[in-house]
PDB file of C-alpha atoms and ligand atoms in Angstrom:
ATOM      1  CA  MET A   1      -7.844  -3.767  15.258  1.00  0.00           C
ATOM      2  CA  ILE A   2      -5.480  -5.153  12.617  1.00  0.00           C
ATOM      3  CA  LEU A   3      -6.464  -4.501   9.011  1.00  0.00           C
ATOM      4  CA  VAL A   4      -4.819  -5.472   5.739  1.00  0.00           C
ATOM      5  CA  ILE A   5      -5.618  -3.157   2.826  1.00  0.00           C
ATOM      6  CA  PHE A   6      -5.201  -5.262  -0.252  1.00  0.00           C
ATOM      7  CA  GLY A   7      -5.332  -4.464  -3.970  1.00  0.00           C
ATOM      8  CA  PRO A   8      -3.286  -3.915  -7.105  1.00  0.00           C
ATOM      9  CA  PRO A   9      -0.809  -1.046  -7.526  1.00  0.00           C
ATOM     10  CA  GLY A  10      -2.673   2.251  -7.731  1.00  0.00           C
ATOM     11  CA  ALA A  11      -5.945   0.838  -6.346  1.00  0.00           C
ATOM     12  CA  GLY A  12      -5.948   3.589  -3.727  1.00  0.00           C
ATOM     13  CA  LYS A  13      -4.536   1.541  -0.829  1.00  0.00           C
ATOM     14  CA  GLY A  14      -2.437   4.432   0.468  1.00  0.00           C
ATOM     15  CA  THR A  15      -5.227   6.988  -0.011  1.00  0.00           C
ATOM     16  CA  GLN A  16      -7.786   4.846   1.828  1.00  0.00           C
ATOM     17  CA  SER A  17      -5.355   3.697   4.530  1.00  0.00           C
ATOM     18  CA  ARG A  18      -4.602   7.295   5.483  1.00  0.00           C
ATOM     19  CA  LEU A  19      -8.338   8.091   5.773  1.00  0.00           C
ATOM     20  CA  ILE A  20      -9.055   4.947   7.812  1.00  0.00           C
ATOM     21  CA  ALA A  21      -6.058   5.473  10.105  1.00  0.00           C
ATOM     22  CA  ASP A  22      -7.222   9.011  10.789  1.00  0.00           C
ATOM     23  CA  LYS A  23     -10.809   7.964  11.497  1.00  0.00           C
ATOM     24  CA  LEU A  24     -10.028   4.917  13.655  1.00  0.00           C
ATOM     25  CA  LYS A  25      -6.943   6.463  15.299  1.00  0.00           C
ATOM     26  CA  ILE A  26      -4.772   3.516  14.381  1.00  0.00           C
ATOM     27  CA  LEU A  27      -1.382   3.383  12.728  1.00  0.00           C
ATOM     28  CA  HIS A  28      -0.852   3.200   8.952  1.00  0.00           C
ATOM     29  CA  ILE A  29       2.098   0.956   8.084  1.00  0.00           C
ATOM     30  CA  SER A  30       3.031   1.149   4.404  1.00  0.00           C
ATOM     31  CA  THR A  31       5.942  -1.060   3.382  1.00  0.00           C
ATOM     32  CA  GLY A  32       6.329   1.002   0.192  1.00  0.00           C
ATOM     33  CA  ASP A  33       6.655   4.241   2.222  1.00  0.00           C
ATOM     34  CA  ILE A  34       9.150   2.661   4.640  1.00  0.00           C
ATOM     35  CA  LEU A  35      11.234   1.340   1.737  1.00  0.00           C
ATOM     36  CA  ARG A  36      11.118   4.660  -0.146  1.00  0.00           C
ATOM     37  CA  GLY A  37      12.239   6.426   3.056  1.00  0.00           C
ATOM     38  CA  ALA A  38      15.129   3.981   3.417  1.00  0.00           C
ATOM     39  CA  THR A  39      16.072   4.523  -0.238  1.00  0.00           C
ATOM     40  CA  GLN A  40      16.071   8.299   0.197  1.00  0.00           C
ATOM     41  CA  ARG A  41      18.222   8.081   3.324  1.00  0.00           C
ATOM     42  CA  GLN A  42      20.546   5.633   1.531  1.00  0.00           C
ATOM     43  CA  THR A  43      20.445   3.128   4.408  1.00  0.00           C
ATOM     44  CA  GLU A  44      21.720  -0.425   3.825  1.00  0.00           C
ATOM     45  CA  LEU A  45      18.101  -1.568   3.365  1.00  0.00           C
ATOM     46  CA  GLY A  46      17.405   1.302   0.968  1.00  0.00           C
ATOM     47  CA  LYS A  47      20.488   0.542  -1.134  1.00  0.00           C
ATOM     48  CA  LYS A  48      19.487  -3.105  -1.421  1.00  0.00           C
ATOM     49  CA  ALA A  49      15.814  -2.317  -2.203  1.00  0.00           C
ATOM     50  CA  SER A  50      16.095   0.520  -4.724  1.00  0.00           C
ATOM     51  CA  SER A  51      16.809  -1.429  -7.930  1.00  0.00           C
ATOM     52  CA  TYR A  52      13.947  -3.867  -7.261  1.00  0.00           C
ATOM     53  CA  MET A  53      11.543  -1.007  -6.598  1.00  0.00           C
ATOM     54  CA  LYS A  54      12.503   0.982  -9.657  1.00  0.00           C
ATOM     55  CA  ALA A  55      11.885  -2.060 -11.865  1.00  0.00           C
ATOM     56  CA  GLY A  56       8.575  -2.840 -10.154  1.00  0.00           C
ATOM     57  CA  GLU A  57       9.846  -6.134  -8.728  1.00  0.00           C
ATOM     58  CA  LEU A  58       9.262  -7.293  -5.167  1.00  0.00           C
ATOM     59  CA  VAL A  59      12.039  -6.622  -2.676  1.00  0.00           C
ATOM     60  CA  PRO A  60      13.315  -9.984  -1.281  1.00  0.00           C
ATOM     61  CA  ASP A  61      11.117 -11.408   1.490  1.00  0.00           C
ATOM     62  CA  GLU A  62      13.865 -11.571   4.124  1.00  0.00           C
ATOM     63  CA  LEU A  63      14.524  -7.812   3.891  1.00  0.00           C
ATOM     64  CA  VAL A  64      10.846  -6.939   4.220  1.00  0.00           C
ATOM     65  CA  ARG A  65      10.285  -9.475   6.991  1.00  0.00           C
ATOM     66  CA  GLU A  66      12.848  -7.909   9.356  1.00  0.00           C
ATOM     67  CA  MET A  67      11.548  -4.441   8.544  1.00  0.00           C
ATOM     68  CA  ILE A  68       7.911  -5.293   9.312  1.00  0.00           C
ATOM     69  CA  LEU A  69       8.714  -7.316  12.428  1.00  0.00           C
ATOM     70  CA  GLU A  70      10.686  -4.420  13.847  1.00  0.00           C
ATOM     71  CA  ARG A  71       7.770  -2.070  13.080  1.00  0.00           C
ATOM     72  CA  ILE A  72       4.933  -4.107  14.572  1.00  0.00           C
ATOM     73  CA  LYS A  73       6.865  -4.698  17.783  1.00  0.00           C
ATOM     74  CA  LYS A  74       6.946  -0.974  18.610  1.00  0.00           C
ATOM     75  CA  PRO A  75       4.637   0.195  21.448  1.00  0.00           C
ATOM     76  CA  ASP A  76       2.757   2.698  19.238  1.00  0.00           C
ATOM     77  CA  VAL A  77       0.863  -0.137  17.521  1.00  0.00           C
ATOM     78  CA  SER A  78      -1.094  -1.014  20.670  1.00  0.00           C
ATOM     79  CA  ALA A  79      -4.401   0.486  19.401  1.00  0.00           C
ATOM     80  CA  GLY A  80      -4.044  -1.441  16.142  1.00  0.00           C
ATOM     81  CA  PHE A  81      -2.664  -0.887  12.671  1.00  0.00           C
ATOM     82  CA  ILE A  82      -3.347  -1.021   8.955  1.00  0.00           C
ATOM     83  CA  LEU A  83      -0.944  -2.932   6.736  1.00  0.00           C
ATOM     84  CA  ASP A  84      -0.684  -1.385   3.259  1.00  0.00           C
ATOM     85  CA  GLY A  85       1.525  -3.225   0.752  1.00  0.00           C
ATOM     86  CA  TYR A  86       2.184  -6.215   2.974  1.00  0.00           C
ATOM     87  CA  PRO A  87       1.906  -9.183   2.572  1.00  0.00           C
ATOM     88  CA  ARG A  88       2.785  -9.303  -1.120  1.00  0.00           C
ATOM     89  CA  ASN A  89       3.084 -13.069  -1.677  1.00  0.00           C
ATOM     90  CA  VAL A  90       1.868 -16.219   0.077  1.00  0.00           C
ATOM     91  CA  ASN A  91       5.190 -16.709   1.845  1.00  0.00           C
ATOM     92  CA  GLN A  92       4.910 -13.204   3.365  1.00  0.00           C
ATOM     93  CA  ALA A  93       1.292 -13.951   4.385  1.00  0.00           C
ATOM     94  CA  MET A  94       2.395 -17.097   6.221  1.00  0.00           C
ATOM     95  CA  GLU A  95       5.315 -15.244   7.823  1.00  0.00           C
ATOM     96  CA  LEU A  96       2.943 -12.501   8.966  1.00  0.00           C
ATOM     97  CA  ASP A  97       0.652 -15.057  10.612  1.00  0.00           C
ATOM     98  CA  ARG A  98       3.635 -16.476  12.493  1.00  0.00           C
ATOM     99  CA  MET A  99       4.828 -13.015  13.577  1.00  0.00           C
ATOM    100  CA  LEU A 100       1.373 -12.000  14.801  1.00  0.00           C
ATOM    101  CA  GLU A 101       0.894 -15.314  16.578  1.00  0.00           C
ATOM    102  CA  SER A 102       4.144 -14.773  18.474  1.00  0.00           C
ATOM    103  CA  LEU A 103       2.784 -11.375  19.572  1.00  0.00           C
ATOM    104  CA  LEU A 104      -0.623 -12.938  20.475  1.00  0.00           C
ATOM    105  CA  LYS A 105      -2.343 -10.947  17.717  1.00  0.00           C
ATOM    106  CA  LYS A 106      -4.281 -11.752  14.543  1.00  0.00           C
ATOM    107  CA  ILE A 107      -5.663 -10.048  11.437  1.00  0.00           C
ATOM    108  CA  ASP A 108      -9.280  -8.920  11.917  1.00  0.00           C
ATOM    109  CA  LEU A 109     -10.114  -8.040   8.324  1.00  0.00           C
ATOM    110  CA  VAL A 110      -8.658  -7.913   4.813  1.00  0.00           C
ATOM    111  CA  VAL A 111     -10.239  -5.202   2.639  1.00  0.00           C
ATOM    112  CA  ASN A 112      -9.738  -5.989  -1.035  1.00  0.00           C
ATOM    113  CA  ILE A 113     -10.020  -2.922  -3.288  1.00  0.00           C
ATOM    114  CA  VAL A 114     -11.355  -3.947  -6.708  1.00  0.00           C
ATOM    115  CA  ILE A 115     -10.408  -1.854  -9.746  1.00  0.00           C
ATOM    116  CA  SER A 116      -9.699  -2.277 -13.489  1.00  0.00           C
ATOM    117  CA  ASP A 117      -6.216  -2.264 -15.064  1.00  0.00           C
ATOM    118  CA  GLU A 118      -7.269   0.655 -17.270  1.00  0.00           C
ATOM    119  CA  GLU A 119      -8.069   2.829 -14.236  1.00  0.00           C
ATOM    120  CA  ILE A 120      -4.848   1.696 -12.504  1.00  0.00           C
ATOM    121  CA  ILE A 121      -2.746   2.955 -15.418  1.00  0.00           C
ATOM    122  CA  ARG A 122      -4.642   6.243 -15.446  1.00  0.00           C
ATOM    123  CA  ARG A 123      -4.124   6.719 -11.708  1.00  0.00           C
ATOM    124  CA  LEU A 124      -0.452   5.800 -11.618  1.00  0.00           C
ATOM    125  CA  THR A 125       0.653   7.726 -14.694  1.00  0.00           C
ATOM    126  CA  GLY A 126      -1.126  10.817 -13.270  1.00  0.00           C
ATOM    127  CA  ARG A 127       0.085  10.481  -9.671  1.00  0.00           C
ATOM    128  CA  ARG A 128       2.323  13.244  -8.291  1.00  0.00           C
ATOM    129  CA  VAL A 129       3.885  13.204  -4.825  1.00  0.00           C
ATOM    130  CA  CYS A 130       5.024  16.270  -2.897  1.00  0.00           C
ATOM    131  CA  ASP A 131       8.747  16.174  -2.271  1.00  0.00           C
ATOM    132  CA  LEU A 132       8.356  18.174   0.934  1.00  0.00           C
ATOM    133  CA  CYS A 133       5.219  16.954   2.781  1.00  0.00           C
ATOM    134  CA  GLY A 134       4.667  13.625   1.005  1.00  0.00           C
ATOM    135  CA  ARG A 135       1.098  14.508  -0.021  1.00  0.00           C
ATOM    136  CA  VAL A 136      -0.197  12.375  -2.910  1.00  0.00           C
ATOM    137  CA  THR A 137      -2.091  14.188  -5.682  1.00  0.00           C
ATOM    138  CA  HIS A 138      -3.214  13.458  -9.232  1.00  0.00           C
ATOM    139  CA  VAL A 139      -2.936  15.613 -12.346  1.00  0.00           C
ATOM    140  CA  GLU A 140      -6.504  14.871 -13.392  1.00  0.00           C
ATOM    141  CA  TYR A 141      -8.371  13.800 -10.241  1.00  0.00           C
ATOM    142  CA  GLU A 142      -6.761  16.227  -7.812  1.00  0.00           C
ATOM    143  CA  PRO A 143      -5.252  19.036  -9.895  1.00  0.00           C
ATOM    144  CA  GLN A 144      -3.165  21.657  -8.096  1.00  0.00           C
ATOM    145  CA  LEU A 145      -3.238  25.380  -8.879  1.00  0.00           C
ATOM    146  CA  ASP A 146       0.259  25.032 -10.352  1.00  0.00           C
ATOM    147  CA  SER A 147       0.842  21.541 -11.785  1.00  0.00           C
ATOM    148  CA  ASP A 148       4.382  21.300 -10.315  1.00  0.00           C
ATOM    149  CA  VAL A 149       3.687  22.724  -6.857  1.00  0.00           C
ATOM    150  CA  CYS A 150       1.858  21.295  -3.828  1.00  0.00           C
ATOM    151  CA  ASP A 151      -1.147  23.487  -2.909  1.00  0.00           C
ATOM    152  CA  VAL A 152      -0.678  22.758   0.789  1.00  0.00           C
ATOM    153  CA  CYS A 153       3.042  23.319   1.473  1.00  0.00           C
ATOM    154  CA  GLY A 154       4.509  24.734  -1.750  1.00  0.00           C
ATOM    155  CA  GLY A 155       6.818  21.734  -2.199  1.00  0.00           C
ATOM    156  CA  GLU A 156       7.748  20.352  -5.599  1.00  0.00           C
ATOM    157  CA  LEU A 157       5.463  17.654  -7.041  1.00  0.00           C
ATOM    158  CA  LYS A 158       7.322  14.651  -8.435  1.00  0.00           C
ATOM    159  CA  THR A 159       6.535  11.434 -10.277  1.00  0.00           C
ATOM    160  CA  ARG A 160       7.523   8.241  -8.417  1.00  0.00           C
ATOM    161  CA  THR A 161      10.378   6.416 -10.153  1.00  0.00           C
ATOM    162  CA  ASP A 162       8.213   3.275 -10.415  1.00  0.00           C
ATOM    163  CA  ASP A 163       5.328   5.151 -12.065  1.00  0.00           C
ATOM    164  CA  SER A 164       6.867   4.884 -15.547  1.00  0.00           C
ATOM    165  CA  LEU A 165       4.596   2.945 -17.928  1.00  0.00           C
ATOM    166  CA  GLU A 166       7.182   0.168 -18.210  1.00  0.00           C
ATOM    167  CA  ALA A 167       7.449  -0.274 -14.424  1.00  0.00           C
ATOM    168  CA  ILE A 168       3.651  -0.064 -13.999  1.00  0.00           C
ATOM    169  CA  LYS A 169       3.185  -2.925 -16.487  1.00  0.00           C
ATOM    170  CA  ASN A 170       5.731  -5.005 -14.588  1.00  0.00           C
ATOM    171  CA  ARG A 171       4.101  -4.174 -11.233  1.00  0.00           C
ATOM    172  CA  LEU A 172       0.774  -5.404 -12.610  1.00  0.00           C
ATOM    173  CA  LYS A 173       2.417  -8.602 -13.861  1.00  0.00           C
ATOM    174  CA  VAL A 174       3.991  -9.159 -10.432  1.00  0.00           C
ATOM    175  CA  TYR A 175       0.650  -8.408  -8.755  1.00  0.00           C
ATOM    176  CA  TYR A 176      -1.275 -11.006 -10.788  1.00  0.00           C
ATOM    177  CA  SER A 177       1.393 -13.717 -10.536  1.00  0.00           C
ATOM    178  CA  GLN A 178       2.644 -13.293  -6.950  1.00  0.00           C
ATOM    179  CA  THR A 179       0.291 -11.083  -4.930  1.00  0.00           C
ATOM    180  CA  LEU A 180      -3.202 -12.106  -6.044  1.00  0.00           C
ATOM    181  CA  PRO A 181      -2.791 -15.676  -4.657  1.00  0.00           C
ATOM    182  CA  VAL A 182      -2.600 -14.048  -1.183  1.00  0.00           C
ATOM    183  CA  LEU A 183      -6.296 -13.237  -1.555  1.00  0.00           C
ATOM    184  CA  ASP A 184      -7.198 -16.937  -1.843  1.00  0.00           C
ATOM    185  CA  TYR A 185      -5.081 -17.603   1.254  1.00  0.00           C
ATOM    186  CA  TYR A 186      -7.176 -15.077   3.201  1.00  0.00           C
ATOM    187  CA  ARG A 187     -10.499 -16.027   1.559  1.00  0.00           C
ATOM    188  CA  ALA A 188      -9.970 -19.561   2.871  1.00  0.00           C
ATOM    189  CA  LYS A 189      -9.835 -18.030   6.360  1.00  0.00           C
ATOM    190  CA  GLY A 190     -13.098 -16.120   5.725  1.00  0.00           C
ATOM    191  CA  ILE A 191     -11.657 -12.681   6.557  1.00  0.00           C
ATOM    192  CA  VAL A 192     -11.881 -10.905   3.155  1.00  0.00           C
ATOM    193  CA  ARG A 193     -14.404  -8.189   2.235  1.00  0.00           C
ATOM    194  CA  ASP A 194     -14.402  -6.653  -1.264  1.00  0.00           C
ATOM    195  CA  ALA A 195     -14.733  -2.895  -1.791  1.00  0.00           C
ATOM    196  CA  ASN A 196     -15.413  -1.121  -5.085  1.00  0.00           C
ATOM    197  CA  GLY A 197     -12.326   0.999  -5.799  1.00  0.00           C
ATOM    198  CA  ARG A 198     -13.909   3.072  -8.561  1.00  0.00           C
ATOM    199  CA  GLY A 199     -15.436   6.494  -7.920  1.00  0.00           C
ATOM    200  CA  GLU A 200     -14.962   9.347  -5.474  1.00  0.00           C
ATOM    201  CA  LYS A 201     -12.465   8.571  -2.695  1.00  0.00           C
ATOM    202  CA  ASN A 202     -14.817   9.617   0.134  1.00  0.00           C
ATOM    203  CA  ASN A 203     -17.551   7.273  -1.170  1.00  0.00           C
ATOM    204  CA  ILE A 204     -15.043   4.407  -1.275  1.00  0.00           C
ATOM    205  CA  PHE A 205     -13.952   5.343   2.244  1.00  0.00           C
ATOM    206  CA  SER A 206     -17.596   5.224   3.491  1.00  0.00           C
ATOM    207  CA  GLU A 207     -18.037   1.789   1.936  1.00  0.00           C
ATOM    208  CA  ILE A 208     -14.858   0.535   3.632  1.00  0.00           C
ATOM    209  CA  ILE A 209     -15.886   1.925   7.031  1.00  0.00           C
ATOM    210  CA  GLY A 210     -19.206   0.082   6.563  1.00  0.00           C
ATOM    211  CA  LEU A 211     -17.334  -3.160   5.880  1.00  0.00           C
ATOM    212  CA  ILE A 212     -15.155  -2.674   8.968  1.00  0.00           C
ATOM    213  CA  LYS A 213     -18.231  -2.104  11.166  1.00  0.00           C
ATOM    214  CA  GLU A 214     -20.160  -5.132   9.781  1.00  0.00           C
TER     215      GLU A 214
HETATM  216  P1  AP5 B   1       3.913   0.301  -2.781  1.00  0.00           P
HETATM  217  O1  AP5 B   1       4.304   1.642  -2.374  1.00  0.00           O
HETATM  218  O2  AP5 B   1       3.183  -0.579  -1.826  1.00  0.00           O
HETATM  219  O3  AP5 B   1       3.166   0.426  -4.178  1.00  0.00           O
HETATM  220  P2  AP5 B   1       1.885  -0.277  -4.836  1.00  0.00           P
HETATM  221  O4  AP5 B   1       1.325  -1.445  -4.137  1.00  0.00           O
HETATM  222  O5  AP5 B   1       2.291  -0.484  -6.232  1.00  0.00           O
HETATM  223  O6  AP5 B   1       0.780   0.737  -4.597  1.00  0.00           O
HETATM  224  P3  AP5 B   1       0.839   2.253  -4.869  1.00  0.00           P
HETATM  225  O7  AP5 B   1       1.467   2.966  -3.703  1.00  0.00           O
HETATM  226  O8  AP5 B   1       1.449   2.530  -6.208  1.00  0.00           O
HETATM  227  O9  AP5 B   1      -0.688   2.625  -5.017  1.00  0.00           O
HETATM  228  P4  AP5 B   1      -1.860   2.732  -3.978  1.00  0.00           P
HETATM  229  O10 AP5 B   1      -2.744   1.562  -4.103  1.00  0.00           O
HETATM  230  O11 AP5 B   1      -1.365   3.075  -2.611  1.00  0.00           O
HETATM  231  O12 AP5 B   1      -2.603   3.972  -4.604  1.00  0.00           O
HETATM  232  P5  AP5 B   1      -2.643   5.527  -4.150  1.00  0.00           P
HETATM  233  O13 AP5 B   1      -3.529   5.686  -2.967  1.00  0.00           O
HETATM  234  O14 AP5 B   1      -1.286   6.117  -4.111  1.00  0.00           O
HETATM  235  O15 AP5 B   1       5.206  -0.561  -3.220  1.00  0.00           O
HETATM  236  C1  AP5 B   1       6.168  -0.003  -4.071  1.00  0.00           C
HETATM  237  C2  AP5 B   1       7.294  -1.007  -4.272  1.00  0.00           C
HETATM  238  O16 AP5 B   1       7.923  -1.291  -3.012  1.00  0.00           O
HETATM  239  C3  AP5 B   1       6.868  -2.383  -4.804  1.00  0.00           C
HETATM  240  O17 AP5 B   1       6.765  -2.418  -6.206  1.00  0.00           O
HETATM  241  C4  AP5 B   1       8.027  -3.261  -4.281  1.00  0.00           C
HETATM  242  O18 AP5 B   1       9.192  -3.086  -5.067  1.00  0.00           O
HETATM  243  C5  AP5 B   1       8.294  -2.659  -2.917  1.00  0.00           C
HETATM  244  N1  AP5 B   1       7.500  -3.303  -1.869  1.00  0.00           N
HETATM  245  C6  AP5 B   1       6.536  -2.729  -1.105  1.00  0.00           C
HETATM  246  N2  AP5 B   1       6.028  -3.617  -0.250  1.00  0.00           N
HETATM  247  C7  AP5 B   1       6.666  -4.783  -0.465  1.00  0.00           C
HETATM  248  C8  AP5 B   1       6.551  -6.076   0.092  1.00  0.00           C
HETATM  249  N3  AP5 B   1       5.662  -6.361   1.050  1.00  0.00           N
HETATM  250  N4  AP5 B   1       7.365  -7.049  -0.396  1.00  0.00           N
HETATM  251  C9  AP5 B   1       8.275  -6.810  -1.353  1.00  0.00           C
HETATM  252  N5  AP5 B   1       8.416  -5.601  -1.933  1.00  0.00           N
HETATM  253  C10 AP5 B   1       7.612  -4.583  -1.493  1.00  0.00           C
HETATM  254  O19 AP5 B   1      -3.443   6.143  -5.414  1.00  0.00           O
HETATM  255  C11 AP5 B   1      -2.834   6.169  -6.696  1.00  0.00           C
HETATM  256  C12 AP5 B   1      -3.212   7.494  -7.396  1.00  0.00           C
HETATM  257  O20 AP5 B   1      -4.641   7.521  -7.605  1.00  0.00           O
HETATM  258  C13 AP5 B   1      -2.886   8.754  -6.593  1.00  0.00           C
HETATM  259  O21 AP5 B   1      -2.507   9.772  -7.466  1.00  0.00           O
HETATM  260  C14 AP5 B   1      -4.208   9.115  -5.902  1.00  0.00           C
HETATM  261  O22 AP5 B   1      -4.321  10.490  -5.656  1.00  0.00           O
HETATM  262  C15 AP5 B   1      -5.221   8.633  -6.939  1.00  0.00           C
HETATM  263  N6  AP5 B   1      -6.471   8.146  -6.354  1.00  0.00           N
HETATM  264  C16 AP5 B   1      -6.614   7.348  -5.259  1.00  0.00           C
HETATM  265  N7  AP5 B   1      -7.936   7.087  -5.053  1.00  0.00           N
HETATM  266  C17 AP5 B   1      -8.603   7.726  -6.050  1.00  0.00           C
HETATM  267  C18 AP5 B   1      -9.984   7.821  -6.409  1.00  0.00           C
HETATM  268  N8  AP5 B   1     -10.940   7.199  -5.692  1.00  0.00           N
HETATM  269  N9  AP5 B   1     -10.319   8.519  -7.499  1.00  0.00           N
HETATM  270  C19 AP5 B   1      -9.363   9.144  -8.230  1.00  0.00           C
HETATM  271  N10 AP5 B   1      -8.053   9.090  -7.960  1.00  0.00           N
HETATM  272  C20 AP5 B   1      -7.675   8.393  -6.877  1.00  0.00           C
END
């Protein structure tokens, strides 16, 4: 099964993708996570991507294209995968179709997580990520015993560099102008299902599993 988890920044794409991947035993491919890893390791890709990411702009298509193609060609994707954060514009959506076609694959479903801008800002400004195990928490929705320390591994909790209010506003602008048109591209193919992104994460997860099984 090939799924695209779609939605604005902070909609809960990563949170839901991890739950779905675990349940369906398929791979979670997050372009944001791959790019952040490359930035941390200071690879050529990471060096090129970091200024775009910090400002909340999209990384150029050609960089992301090579990265995703390399990833979906690996043998561990045979049971299927979830794309989280890709495609991000109509050009990427068309490129993805071509890549999948060349591998004799296609997207089964696009799950669109629907959520308000107000809730997005609340979620992103309160998000904290563990420096050690990568666990994603929230100061209000998933408070830890000590606000700076991960309950699970004891690592330090940090704010993502693109979770400043200024970068969040730009990410939303980029989402509405460049990413939202991707939804029309997929709606025209009849493969989109909408999920309510508001409320408890396990309830949202149950709704999404229901949509996948429909
Ligand atoms: P990326 O990492 O993809 O960021 P994003 O799309 O902005 O999405 P986020 O990761 O911020 O949010 P999310 O929807 O995963 O929410 P989460 O589950 O964490 O991309 C980052 C950057 O990389 C881009 O800006 C761009 O520069 C670059 N990039 C990536 N892909 C690219 C591409 N294809 N092309 C070009 N550039 C690309 O949840 C958010 C918070 O809410 C967390 O704290 C979480 O705990 C909490 N939360 C989640 N669900 C709930 C709930 N139900 N109730 C309460 N709290 C919740």
